[in-house]
CSV table of C-alpha atoms in Angstrom, one decimal:
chain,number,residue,atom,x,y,z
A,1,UNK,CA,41.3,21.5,34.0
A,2,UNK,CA,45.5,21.9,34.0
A,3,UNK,CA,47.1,18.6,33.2
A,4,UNK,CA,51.0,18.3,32.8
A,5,UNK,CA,52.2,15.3,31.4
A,6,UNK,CA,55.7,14.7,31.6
A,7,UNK,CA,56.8,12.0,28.6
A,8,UNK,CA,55.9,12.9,25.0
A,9,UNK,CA,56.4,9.3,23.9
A,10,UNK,CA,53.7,7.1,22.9
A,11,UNK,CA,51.2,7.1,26.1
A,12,UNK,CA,52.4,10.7,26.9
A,13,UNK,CA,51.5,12.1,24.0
A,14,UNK,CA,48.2,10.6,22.7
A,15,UNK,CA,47.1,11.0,26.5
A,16,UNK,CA,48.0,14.7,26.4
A,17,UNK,CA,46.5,15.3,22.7
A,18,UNK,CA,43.0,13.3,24.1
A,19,UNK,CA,43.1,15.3,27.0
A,20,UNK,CA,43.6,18.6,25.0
A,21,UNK,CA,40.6,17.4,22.4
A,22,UNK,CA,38.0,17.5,25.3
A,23,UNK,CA,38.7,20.8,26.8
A,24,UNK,CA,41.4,21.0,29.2
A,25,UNK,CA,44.3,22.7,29.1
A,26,UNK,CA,47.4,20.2,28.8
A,27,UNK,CA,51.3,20.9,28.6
A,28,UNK,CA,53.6,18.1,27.9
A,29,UNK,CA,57.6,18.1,29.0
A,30,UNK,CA,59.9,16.0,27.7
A,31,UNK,CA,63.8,16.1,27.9
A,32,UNK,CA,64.6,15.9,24.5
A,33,UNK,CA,65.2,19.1,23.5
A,34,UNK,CA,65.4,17.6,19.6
A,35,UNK,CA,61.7,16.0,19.8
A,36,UNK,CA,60.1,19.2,21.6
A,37,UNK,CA,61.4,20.8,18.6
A,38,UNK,CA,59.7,18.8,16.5
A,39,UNK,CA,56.4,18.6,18.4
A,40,UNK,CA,56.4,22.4,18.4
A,41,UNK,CA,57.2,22.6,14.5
A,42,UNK,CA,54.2,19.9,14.3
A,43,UNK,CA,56.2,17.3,13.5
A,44,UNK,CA,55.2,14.0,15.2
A,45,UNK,CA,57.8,11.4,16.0
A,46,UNK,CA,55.3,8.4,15.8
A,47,UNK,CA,52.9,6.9,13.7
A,48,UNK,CA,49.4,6.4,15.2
A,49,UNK,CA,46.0,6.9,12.9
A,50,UNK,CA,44.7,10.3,13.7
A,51,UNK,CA,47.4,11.6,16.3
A,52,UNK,CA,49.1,14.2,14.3
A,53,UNK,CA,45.7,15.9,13.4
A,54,UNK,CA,44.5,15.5,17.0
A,55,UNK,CA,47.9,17.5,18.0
A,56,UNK,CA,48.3,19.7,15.6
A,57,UNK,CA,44.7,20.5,15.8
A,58,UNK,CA,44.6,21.3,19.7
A,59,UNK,CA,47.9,23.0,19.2
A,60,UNK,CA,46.6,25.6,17.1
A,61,UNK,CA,43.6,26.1,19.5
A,62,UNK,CA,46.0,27.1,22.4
A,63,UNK,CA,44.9,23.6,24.4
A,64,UNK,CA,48.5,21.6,24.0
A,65,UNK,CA,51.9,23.0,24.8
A,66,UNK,CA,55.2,20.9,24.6
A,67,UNK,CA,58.2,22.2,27.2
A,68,UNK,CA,61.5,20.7,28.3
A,69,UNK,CA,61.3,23.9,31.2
A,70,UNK,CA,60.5,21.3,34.8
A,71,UNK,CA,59.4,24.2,36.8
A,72,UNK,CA,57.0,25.5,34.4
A,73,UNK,CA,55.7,22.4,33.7
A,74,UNK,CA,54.9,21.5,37.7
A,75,UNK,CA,53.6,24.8,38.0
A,76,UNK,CA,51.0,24.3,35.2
A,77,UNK,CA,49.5,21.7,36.4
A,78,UNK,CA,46.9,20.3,39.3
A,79,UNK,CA,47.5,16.9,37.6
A,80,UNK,CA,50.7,15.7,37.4
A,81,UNK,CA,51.0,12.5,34.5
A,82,UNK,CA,53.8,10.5,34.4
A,83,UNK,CA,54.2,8.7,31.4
A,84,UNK,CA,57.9,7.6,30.7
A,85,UNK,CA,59.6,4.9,29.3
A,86,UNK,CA,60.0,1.5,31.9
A,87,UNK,CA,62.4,-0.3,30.2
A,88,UNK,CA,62.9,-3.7,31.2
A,89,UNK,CA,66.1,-4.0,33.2
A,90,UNK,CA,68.7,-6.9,32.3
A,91,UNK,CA,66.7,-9.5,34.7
A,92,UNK,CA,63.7,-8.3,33.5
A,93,UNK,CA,62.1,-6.0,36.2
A,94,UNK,CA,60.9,-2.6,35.1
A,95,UNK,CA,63.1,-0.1,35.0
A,96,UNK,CA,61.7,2.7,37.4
A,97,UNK,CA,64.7,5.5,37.4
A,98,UNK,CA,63.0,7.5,34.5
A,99,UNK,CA,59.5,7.5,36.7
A,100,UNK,CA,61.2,8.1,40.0
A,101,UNK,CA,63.5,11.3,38.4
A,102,UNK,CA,60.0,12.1,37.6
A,103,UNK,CA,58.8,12.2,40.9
A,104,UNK,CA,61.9,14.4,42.3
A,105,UNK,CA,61.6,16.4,39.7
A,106,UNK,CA,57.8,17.2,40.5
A,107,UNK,CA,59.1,17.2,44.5
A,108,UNK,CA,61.5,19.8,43.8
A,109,UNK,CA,59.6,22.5,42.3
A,110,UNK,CA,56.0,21.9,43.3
A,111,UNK,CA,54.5,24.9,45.9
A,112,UNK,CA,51.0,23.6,46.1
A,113,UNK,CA,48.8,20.6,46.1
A,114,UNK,CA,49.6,17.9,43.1
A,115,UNK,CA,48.4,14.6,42.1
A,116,UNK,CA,51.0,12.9,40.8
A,117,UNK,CA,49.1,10.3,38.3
A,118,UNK,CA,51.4,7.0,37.8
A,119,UNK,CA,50.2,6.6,33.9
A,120,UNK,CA,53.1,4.4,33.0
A,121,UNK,CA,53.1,0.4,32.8
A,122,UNK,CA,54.5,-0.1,36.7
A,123,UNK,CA,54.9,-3.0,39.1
A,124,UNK,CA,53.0,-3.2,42.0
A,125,UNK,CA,54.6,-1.0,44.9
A,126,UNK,CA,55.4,1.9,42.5
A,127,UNK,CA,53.1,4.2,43.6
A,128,UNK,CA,54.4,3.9,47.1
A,129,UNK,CA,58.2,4.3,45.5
A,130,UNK,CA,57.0,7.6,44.2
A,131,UNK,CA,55.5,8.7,47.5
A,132,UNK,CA,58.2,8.4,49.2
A,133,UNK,CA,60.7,9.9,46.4
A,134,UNK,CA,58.3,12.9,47.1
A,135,UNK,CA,58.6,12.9,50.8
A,136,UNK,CA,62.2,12.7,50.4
A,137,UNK,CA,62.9,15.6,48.7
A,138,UNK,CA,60.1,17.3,50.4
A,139,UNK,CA,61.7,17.3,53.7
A,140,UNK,CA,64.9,17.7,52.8
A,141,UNK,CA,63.6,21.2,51.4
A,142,UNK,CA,61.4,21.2,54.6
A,143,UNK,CA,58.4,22.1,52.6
A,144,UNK,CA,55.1,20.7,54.2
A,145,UNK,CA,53.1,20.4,51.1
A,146,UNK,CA,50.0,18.0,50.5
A,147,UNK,CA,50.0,15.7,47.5
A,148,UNK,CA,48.4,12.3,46.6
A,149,UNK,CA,49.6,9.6,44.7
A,150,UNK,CA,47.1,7.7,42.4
A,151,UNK,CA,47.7,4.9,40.1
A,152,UNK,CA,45.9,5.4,36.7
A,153,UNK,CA,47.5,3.0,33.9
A,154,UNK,CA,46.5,3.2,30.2
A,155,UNK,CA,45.2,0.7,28.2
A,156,UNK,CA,45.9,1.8,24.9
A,157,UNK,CA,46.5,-0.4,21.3
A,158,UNK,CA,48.6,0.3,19.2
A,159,UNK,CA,47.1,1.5,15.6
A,160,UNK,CA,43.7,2.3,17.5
A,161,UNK,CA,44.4,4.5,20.8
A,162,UNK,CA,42.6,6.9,20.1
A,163,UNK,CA,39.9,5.5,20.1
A,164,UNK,CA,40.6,3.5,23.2
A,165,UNK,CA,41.6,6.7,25.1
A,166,UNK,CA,38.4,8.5,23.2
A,167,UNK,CA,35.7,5.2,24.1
A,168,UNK,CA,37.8,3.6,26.9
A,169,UNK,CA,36.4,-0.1,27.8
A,170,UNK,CA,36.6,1.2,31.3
A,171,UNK,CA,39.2,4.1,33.5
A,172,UNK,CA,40.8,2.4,36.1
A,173,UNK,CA,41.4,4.8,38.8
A,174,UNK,CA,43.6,3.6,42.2
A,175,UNK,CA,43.8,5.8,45.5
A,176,UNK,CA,43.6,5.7,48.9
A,177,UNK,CA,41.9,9.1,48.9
A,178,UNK,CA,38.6,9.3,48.1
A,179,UNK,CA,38.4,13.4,47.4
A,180,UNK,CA,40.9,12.2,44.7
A,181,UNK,CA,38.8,9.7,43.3
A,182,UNK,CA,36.5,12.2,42.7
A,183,UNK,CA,38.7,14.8,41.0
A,184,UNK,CA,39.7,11.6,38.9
A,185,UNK,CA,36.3,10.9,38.0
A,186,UNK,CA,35.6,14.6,37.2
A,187,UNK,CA,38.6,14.4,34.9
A,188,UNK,CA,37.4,11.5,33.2
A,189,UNK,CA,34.0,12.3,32.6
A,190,UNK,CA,33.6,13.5,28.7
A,191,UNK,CA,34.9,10.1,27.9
A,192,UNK,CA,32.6,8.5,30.8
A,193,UNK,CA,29.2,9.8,29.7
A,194,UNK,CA,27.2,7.0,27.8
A,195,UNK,CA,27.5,4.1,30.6
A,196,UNK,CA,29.8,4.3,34.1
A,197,UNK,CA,33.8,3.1,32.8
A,198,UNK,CA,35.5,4.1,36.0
A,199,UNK,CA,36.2,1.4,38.5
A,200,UNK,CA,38.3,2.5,41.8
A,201,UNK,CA,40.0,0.5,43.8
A,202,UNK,CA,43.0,0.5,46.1
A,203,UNK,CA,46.4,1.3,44.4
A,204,UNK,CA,48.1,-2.0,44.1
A,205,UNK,CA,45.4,-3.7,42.7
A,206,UNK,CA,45.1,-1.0,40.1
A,207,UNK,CA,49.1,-1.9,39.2
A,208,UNK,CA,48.3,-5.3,39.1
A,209,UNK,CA,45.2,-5.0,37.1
A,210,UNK,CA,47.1,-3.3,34.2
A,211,UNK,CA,49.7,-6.1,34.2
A,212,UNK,CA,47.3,-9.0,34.8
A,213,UNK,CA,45.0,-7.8,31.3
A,214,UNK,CA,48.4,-7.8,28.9
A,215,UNK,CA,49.5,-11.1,30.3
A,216,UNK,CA,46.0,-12.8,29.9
A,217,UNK,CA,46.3,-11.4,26.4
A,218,UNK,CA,49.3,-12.9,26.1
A,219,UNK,CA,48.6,-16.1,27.3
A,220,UNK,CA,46.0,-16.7,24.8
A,221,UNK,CA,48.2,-15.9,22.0
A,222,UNK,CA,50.2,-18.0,23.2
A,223,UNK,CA,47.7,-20.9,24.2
A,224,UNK,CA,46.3,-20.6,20.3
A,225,UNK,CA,50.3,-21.0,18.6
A,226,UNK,CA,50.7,-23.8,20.9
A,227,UNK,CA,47.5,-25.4,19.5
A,228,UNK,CA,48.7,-24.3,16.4
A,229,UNK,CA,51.6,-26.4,16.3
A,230,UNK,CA,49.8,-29.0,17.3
A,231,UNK,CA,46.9,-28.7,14.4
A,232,UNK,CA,50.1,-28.7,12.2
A,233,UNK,CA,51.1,-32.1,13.7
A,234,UNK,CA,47.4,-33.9,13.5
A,235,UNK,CA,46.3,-32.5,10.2
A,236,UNK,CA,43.7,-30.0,12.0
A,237,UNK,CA,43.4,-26.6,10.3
A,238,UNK,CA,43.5,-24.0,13.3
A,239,UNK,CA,41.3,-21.7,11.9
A,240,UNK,CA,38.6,-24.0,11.7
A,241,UNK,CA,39.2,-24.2,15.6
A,242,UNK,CA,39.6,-21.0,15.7
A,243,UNK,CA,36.3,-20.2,14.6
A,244,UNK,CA,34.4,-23.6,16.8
A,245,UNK,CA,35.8,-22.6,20.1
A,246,UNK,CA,35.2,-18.3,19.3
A,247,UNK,CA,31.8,-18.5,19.2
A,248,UNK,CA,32.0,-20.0,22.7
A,249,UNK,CA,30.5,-16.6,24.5
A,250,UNK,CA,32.9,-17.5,27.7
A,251,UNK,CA,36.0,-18.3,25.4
A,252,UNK,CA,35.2,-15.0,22.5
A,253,UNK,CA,37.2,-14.4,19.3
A,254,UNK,CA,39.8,-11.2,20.5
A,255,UNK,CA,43.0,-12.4,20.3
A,256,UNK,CA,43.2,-16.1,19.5
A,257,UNK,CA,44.5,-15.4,16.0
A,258,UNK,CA,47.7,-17.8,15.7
A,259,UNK,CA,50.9,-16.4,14.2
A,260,UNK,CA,54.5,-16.1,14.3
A,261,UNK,CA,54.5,-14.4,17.8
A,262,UNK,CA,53.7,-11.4,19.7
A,263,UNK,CA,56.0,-7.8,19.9
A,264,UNK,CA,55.5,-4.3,20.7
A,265,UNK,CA,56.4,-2.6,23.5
A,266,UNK,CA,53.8,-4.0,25.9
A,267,UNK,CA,53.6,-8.0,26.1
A,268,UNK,CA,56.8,-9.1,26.1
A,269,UNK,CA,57.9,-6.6,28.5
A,270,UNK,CA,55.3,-7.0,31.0
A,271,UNK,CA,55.2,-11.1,31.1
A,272,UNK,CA,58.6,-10.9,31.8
A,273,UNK,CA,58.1,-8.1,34.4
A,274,UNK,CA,54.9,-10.2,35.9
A,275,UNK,CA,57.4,-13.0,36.2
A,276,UNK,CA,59.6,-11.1,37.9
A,277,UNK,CA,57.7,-9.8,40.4
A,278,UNK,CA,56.8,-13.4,41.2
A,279,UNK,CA,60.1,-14.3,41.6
A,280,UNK,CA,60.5,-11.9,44.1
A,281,UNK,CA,57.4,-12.7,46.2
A,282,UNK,CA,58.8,-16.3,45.9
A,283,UNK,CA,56.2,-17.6,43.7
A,284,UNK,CA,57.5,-19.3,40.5
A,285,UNK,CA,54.9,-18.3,37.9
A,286,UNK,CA,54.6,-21.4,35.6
A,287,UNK,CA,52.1,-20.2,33.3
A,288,UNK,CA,53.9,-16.7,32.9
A,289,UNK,CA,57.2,-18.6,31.8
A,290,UNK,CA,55.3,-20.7,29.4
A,291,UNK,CA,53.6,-18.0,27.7
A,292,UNK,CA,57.2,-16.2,27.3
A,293,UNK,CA,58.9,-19.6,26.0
A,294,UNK,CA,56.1,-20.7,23.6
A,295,UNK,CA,55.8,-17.1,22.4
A,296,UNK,CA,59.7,-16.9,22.0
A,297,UNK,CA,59.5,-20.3,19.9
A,298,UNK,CA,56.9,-19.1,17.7
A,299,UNK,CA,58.9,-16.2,16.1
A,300,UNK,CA,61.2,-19.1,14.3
A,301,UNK,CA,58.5,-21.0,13.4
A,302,UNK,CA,58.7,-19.1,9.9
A,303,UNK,CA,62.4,-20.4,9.6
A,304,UNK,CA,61.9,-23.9,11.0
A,305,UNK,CA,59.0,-23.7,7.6
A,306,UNK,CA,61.4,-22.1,5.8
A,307,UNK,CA,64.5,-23.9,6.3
A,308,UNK,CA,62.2,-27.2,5.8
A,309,UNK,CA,61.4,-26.3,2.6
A,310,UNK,CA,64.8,-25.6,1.2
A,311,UNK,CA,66.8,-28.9,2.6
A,312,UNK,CA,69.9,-27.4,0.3
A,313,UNK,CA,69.5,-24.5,2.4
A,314,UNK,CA,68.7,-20.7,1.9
A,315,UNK,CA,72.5,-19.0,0.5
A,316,UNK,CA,72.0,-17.1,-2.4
A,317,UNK,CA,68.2,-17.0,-2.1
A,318,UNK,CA,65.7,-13.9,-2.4
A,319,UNK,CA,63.2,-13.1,0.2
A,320,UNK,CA,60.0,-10.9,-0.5
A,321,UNK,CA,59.3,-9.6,3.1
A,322,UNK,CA,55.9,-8.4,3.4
A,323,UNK,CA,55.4,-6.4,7.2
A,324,UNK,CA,58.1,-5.1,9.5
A,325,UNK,CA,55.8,-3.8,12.4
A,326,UNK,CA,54.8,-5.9,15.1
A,327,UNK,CA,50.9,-5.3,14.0
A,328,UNK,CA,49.5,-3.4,11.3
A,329,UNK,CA,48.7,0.3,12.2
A,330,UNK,CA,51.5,1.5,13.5
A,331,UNK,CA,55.7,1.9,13.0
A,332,UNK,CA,56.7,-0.1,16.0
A,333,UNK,CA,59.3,-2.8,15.6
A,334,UNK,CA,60.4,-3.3,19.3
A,335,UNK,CA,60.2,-7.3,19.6
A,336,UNK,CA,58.8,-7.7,16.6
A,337,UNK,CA,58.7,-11.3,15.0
A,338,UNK,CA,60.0,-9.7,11.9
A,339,UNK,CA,63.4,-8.6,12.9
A,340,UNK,CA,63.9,-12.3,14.2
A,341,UNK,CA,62.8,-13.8,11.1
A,342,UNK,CA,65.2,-11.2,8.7
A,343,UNK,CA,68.0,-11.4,10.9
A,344,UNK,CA,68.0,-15.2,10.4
A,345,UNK,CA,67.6,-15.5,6.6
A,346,UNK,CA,70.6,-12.7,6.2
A,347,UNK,CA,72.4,-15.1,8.4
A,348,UNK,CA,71.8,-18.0,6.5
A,349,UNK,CA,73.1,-16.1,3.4
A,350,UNK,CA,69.6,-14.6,2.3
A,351,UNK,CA,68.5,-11.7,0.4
A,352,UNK,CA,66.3,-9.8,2.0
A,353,UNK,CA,63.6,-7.4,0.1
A,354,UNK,CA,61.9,-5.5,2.5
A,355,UNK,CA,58.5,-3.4,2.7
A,356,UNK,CA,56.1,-2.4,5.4
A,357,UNK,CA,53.3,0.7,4.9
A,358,UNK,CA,55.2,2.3,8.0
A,359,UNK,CA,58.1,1.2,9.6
A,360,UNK,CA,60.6,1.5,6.6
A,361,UNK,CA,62.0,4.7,8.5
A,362,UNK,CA,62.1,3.1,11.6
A,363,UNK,CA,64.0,-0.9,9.9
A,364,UNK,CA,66.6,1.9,8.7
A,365,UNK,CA,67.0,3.4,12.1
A,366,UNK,CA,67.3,-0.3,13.7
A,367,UNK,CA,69.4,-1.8,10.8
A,368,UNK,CA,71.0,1.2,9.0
A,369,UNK,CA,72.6,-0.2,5.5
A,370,UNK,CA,73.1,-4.3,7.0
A,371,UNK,CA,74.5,-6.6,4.1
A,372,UNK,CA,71.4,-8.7,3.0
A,373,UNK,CA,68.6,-6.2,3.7
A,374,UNK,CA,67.2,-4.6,0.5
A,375,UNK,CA,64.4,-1.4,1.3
A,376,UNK,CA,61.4,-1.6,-1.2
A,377,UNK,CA,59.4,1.3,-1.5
A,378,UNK,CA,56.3,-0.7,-2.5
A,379,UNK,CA,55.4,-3.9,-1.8
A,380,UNK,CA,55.3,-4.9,-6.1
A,381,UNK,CA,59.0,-3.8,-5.6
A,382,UNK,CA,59.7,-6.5,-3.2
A,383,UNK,CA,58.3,-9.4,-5.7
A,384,UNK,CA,61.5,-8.4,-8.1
A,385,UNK,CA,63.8,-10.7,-8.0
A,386,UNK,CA,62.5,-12.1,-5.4
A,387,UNK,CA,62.4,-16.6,-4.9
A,388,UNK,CA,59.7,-16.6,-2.3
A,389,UNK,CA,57.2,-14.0,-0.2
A,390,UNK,CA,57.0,-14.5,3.5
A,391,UNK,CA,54.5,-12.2,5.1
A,392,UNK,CA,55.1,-11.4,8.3
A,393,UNK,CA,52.3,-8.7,9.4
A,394,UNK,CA,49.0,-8.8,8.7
A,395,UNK,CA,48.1,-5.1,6.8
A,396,UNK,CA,44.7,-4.7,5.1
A,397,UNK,CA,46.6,-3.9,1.5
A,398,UNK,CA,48.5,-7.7,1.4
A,399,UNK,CA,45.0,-9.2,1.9
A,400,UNK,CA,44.1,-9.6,-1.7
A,401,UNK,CA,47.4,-10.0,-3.7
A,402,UNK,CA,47.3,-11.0,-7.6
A,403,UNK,CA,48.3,-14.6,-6.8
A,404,UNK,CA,48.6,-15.2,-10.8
A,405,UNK,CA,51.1,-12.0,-10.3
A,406,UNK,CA,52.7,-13.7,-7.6
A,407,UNK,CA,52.8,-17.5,-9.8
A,408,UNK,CA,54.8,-15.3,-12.3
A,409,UNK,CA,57.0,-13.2,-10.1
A,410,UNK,CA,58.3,-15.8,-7.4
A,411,UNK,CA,61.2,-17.9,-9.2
A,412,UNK,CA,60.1,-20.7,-6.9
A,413,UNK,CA,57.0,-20.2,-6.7
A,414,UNK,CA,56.1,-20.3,-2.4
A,415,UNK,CA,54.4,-18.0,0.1
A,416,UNK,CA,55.1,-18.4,3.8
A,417,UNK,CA,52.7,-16.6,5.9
A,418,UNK,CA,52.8,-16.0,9.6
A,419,UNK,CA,49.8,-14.8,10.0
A,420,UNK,CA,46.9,-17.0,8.0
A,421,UNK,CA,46.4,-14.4,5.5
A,422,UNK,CA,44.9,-16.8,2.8
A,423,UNK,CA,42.6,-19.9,2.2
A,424,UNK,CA,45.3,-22.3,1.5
A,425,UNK,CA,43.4,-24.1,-1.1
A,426,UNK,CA,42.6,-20.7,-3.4
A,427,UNK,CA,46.6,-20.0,-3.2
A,428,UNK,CA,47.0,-23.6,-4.0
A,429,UNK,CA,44.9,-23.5,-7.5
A,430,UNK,CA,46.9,-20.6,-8.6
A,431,UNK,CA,50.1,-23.0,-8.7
A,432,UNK,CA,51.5,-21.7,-5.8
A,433,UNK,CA,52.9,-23.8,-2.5
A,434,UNK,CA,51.9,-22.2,0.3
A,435,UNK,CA,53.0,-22.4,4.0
A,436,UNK,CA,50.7,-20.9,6.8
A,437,UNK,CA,50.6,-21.2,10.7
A,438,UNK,CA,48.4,-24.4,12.2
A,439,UNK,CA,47.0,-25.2,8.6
């Protein structure tokens, strides 16, 4: 099949490269001149395990094409993916302009039947935006050409999408049209072979769907740093609880890992866009504004720790900062507890040394040369110097450090870790005061 997807960003492209990898034909337009550019010289502006062989691959195999040209783009293609950016605006609704300039754009040079596939993160009622965006300049060009709408959102990790686009837990496909439906499912079906993953249903409830599974998410992260605080306060460890109410089959162990917080691009945007929408229907969602305060809380809970432990205060100290990303596997910093953390200790008067496996390009990008932020290139470089370590993301190489190393290295001889790393009493025989989350 022809697919266009307009956005090469994150969904964009590792929907177009997966799309390319089973067969079809796929060309995706962006309006960045700069990062088609790249894309075409094989350079990939993200960091996600596997992506850039999976593009590069399926490049060289005539199966992926990158464009900023519009027309050529809505000629290639039967399907018609929008993936763009939705922003949150300043009150926290989703920012549609980039999808709806989409949608003219695809209105104003289509000449045959399209479906126009809302792949973006969207509030419910989108789909019927972009219909009538269509219509609109449709008529004003007093065409009379069929086209269907259909809302089709990803679901996609960061640090394993492949494999979630590749082995999807299930394709949620919404229409009104039922020929659709089927073109949808024939789409889908190399990744839809071993056991039936699509589920169709009507269009709003496929919008909804994709914003009620990242705020359930969300609201057990949430739920499990609220108990954490609480553990804290009764002399409970957390993960011990962790682990008695996980095996629960009804309650399960995904995502009930208590930390300093939840980032990325996903979460935090879509509570607040949830909430929102609530507002809007007039229903004040309690639960939804809890998950977003508790959540916001939790990213000072390192410097509450922190700031407890030095009662002098922090001026002049040196901070070993091990993890920038929001989660391991992947370069993102957008919301990331990290850049909360750093920003406070550099405006107490702190030092901080800096490493991630990832997103050192992108902390420079955000934070260019900032008075107080030191960039390691290894994670050993980070200990020199250094009074304490706070670890801040949980990557598989700070899982075993040399605590005898660390008992050595670290004037003061502390770890503060946001994301329960360690067995508190091992770091404790090595000499070493440690501060975790719940414990």
């Amino acid at each position: 099949m022809k697919i266009t997807v307009f956005g090469s960003g994150y969904v964009g492209l590792v929907t177009g490269a997966c799309l390319a990898e089973v067969g079809n034909q796929v060309m995706c337009m962006d309006v960045d001149q700069n990062k088609i550019d790249q894309l075409n010289a094989g350079i990939i502006p993200i960091y996600e395990p596997g992506l850039e062989e999976m593009v590069k691959t399926n490049q060289a195999e005539g199966r992926l094409h990158f464009t900023t040209d519009v027309k050529e783009a809505v000629d290639f293609g039967l399907f018609q993916f929008i993936a763009v950016g939705t922003p949150p605006d300043e009150d926290g609704s989703a920012d549609l302009k980039y999808v709806l300039a989409v949608a003219r754009a695809i209105a104003e040079n289509m000449s045959d039947y399209k479906i126009v596939v809302d792949k973006s993160t969207v509030p419910v009622g989108t789909a019927d935006k972009v219909k009538a965006a269509i219509h609109t300049v449709l008529d004003g060009r007093q065409a009379s050409i069929e086209f269907d709408v259909v809302s089709n959102p990803e679901f996609l990790k960061e640090g394993s999408a492949l494999d979630d686009f590749m082995k999807p837990d299930r394709i949620i496909i919404g229409t009104d049209n039922p020929r659709t439906a089927e073109l949808l499912k024939a789409l889908y079906g190399p990744f839809n072979r071993s056991r039936e993953r699509v589920i169709t249903m009507d269009i709003r409830s496929a919008e909804l769907t994709k914003y009620a599974a990242n705020a359930m998410l969300a609201t057990k992260i949430s739920f499990m740093n609220e108990l954490a605080n609480l553990a804290e306060r009764l002399g409970a460890d957390i993960e011990q609880v962790r682990h008695g109410i996980g095996s629960d089959s009804r309650i399960g162990y995904s995502f009930i890992y208590p930390g300093c917080g939840y980032g990325g691009s996903c979460f935090p945007k879509d509570v607040k866009a949830l909430e929102r929408t609530a507002q809007e229907m007039g229903y004040h969602a309690e639960l939804l504004s809890a998950v977003e305060n508790v959540n916001d809380r939790q990213k000072h809970r390192l410097f509450e720790k922190i700031s407890g432990h030095y009662p002098n205060g922090i001026q002049g100290k040196t901070f070993a900062l091990w993890g920038l990303a929001f989660k391991p596997n992947t370069d993102d910093m957008r919301e990331a507890p990290s850049r909360v953390l750093l920003e406070a200790l550099i405006a107490a008067g702190a030092t901080v040394k800096a490493y991630d496996p990832e997103a050192m390009h992108e902390a420079l990008r955000l934070y260019g040369n900032l008075d107080g932020l030191v960039y390691s290139a290894t994670q050993a470089e980070t200990l020199v110097g250094a009074d304490a370590l706070v670890i801040v993301t949980e990557w598989k190489q700070f899982r075993s450090p040399d605590f005898d190393a660390l008992n050595q290295q670290l004037k003061d001889q502390v770890i503060f870790d946001g994301r329960n790393m360690y067995e508190p009493q091992i770091v404790k025989q090595y000499g070493l005061q440690y501060y975790a989350i719940g414990r």
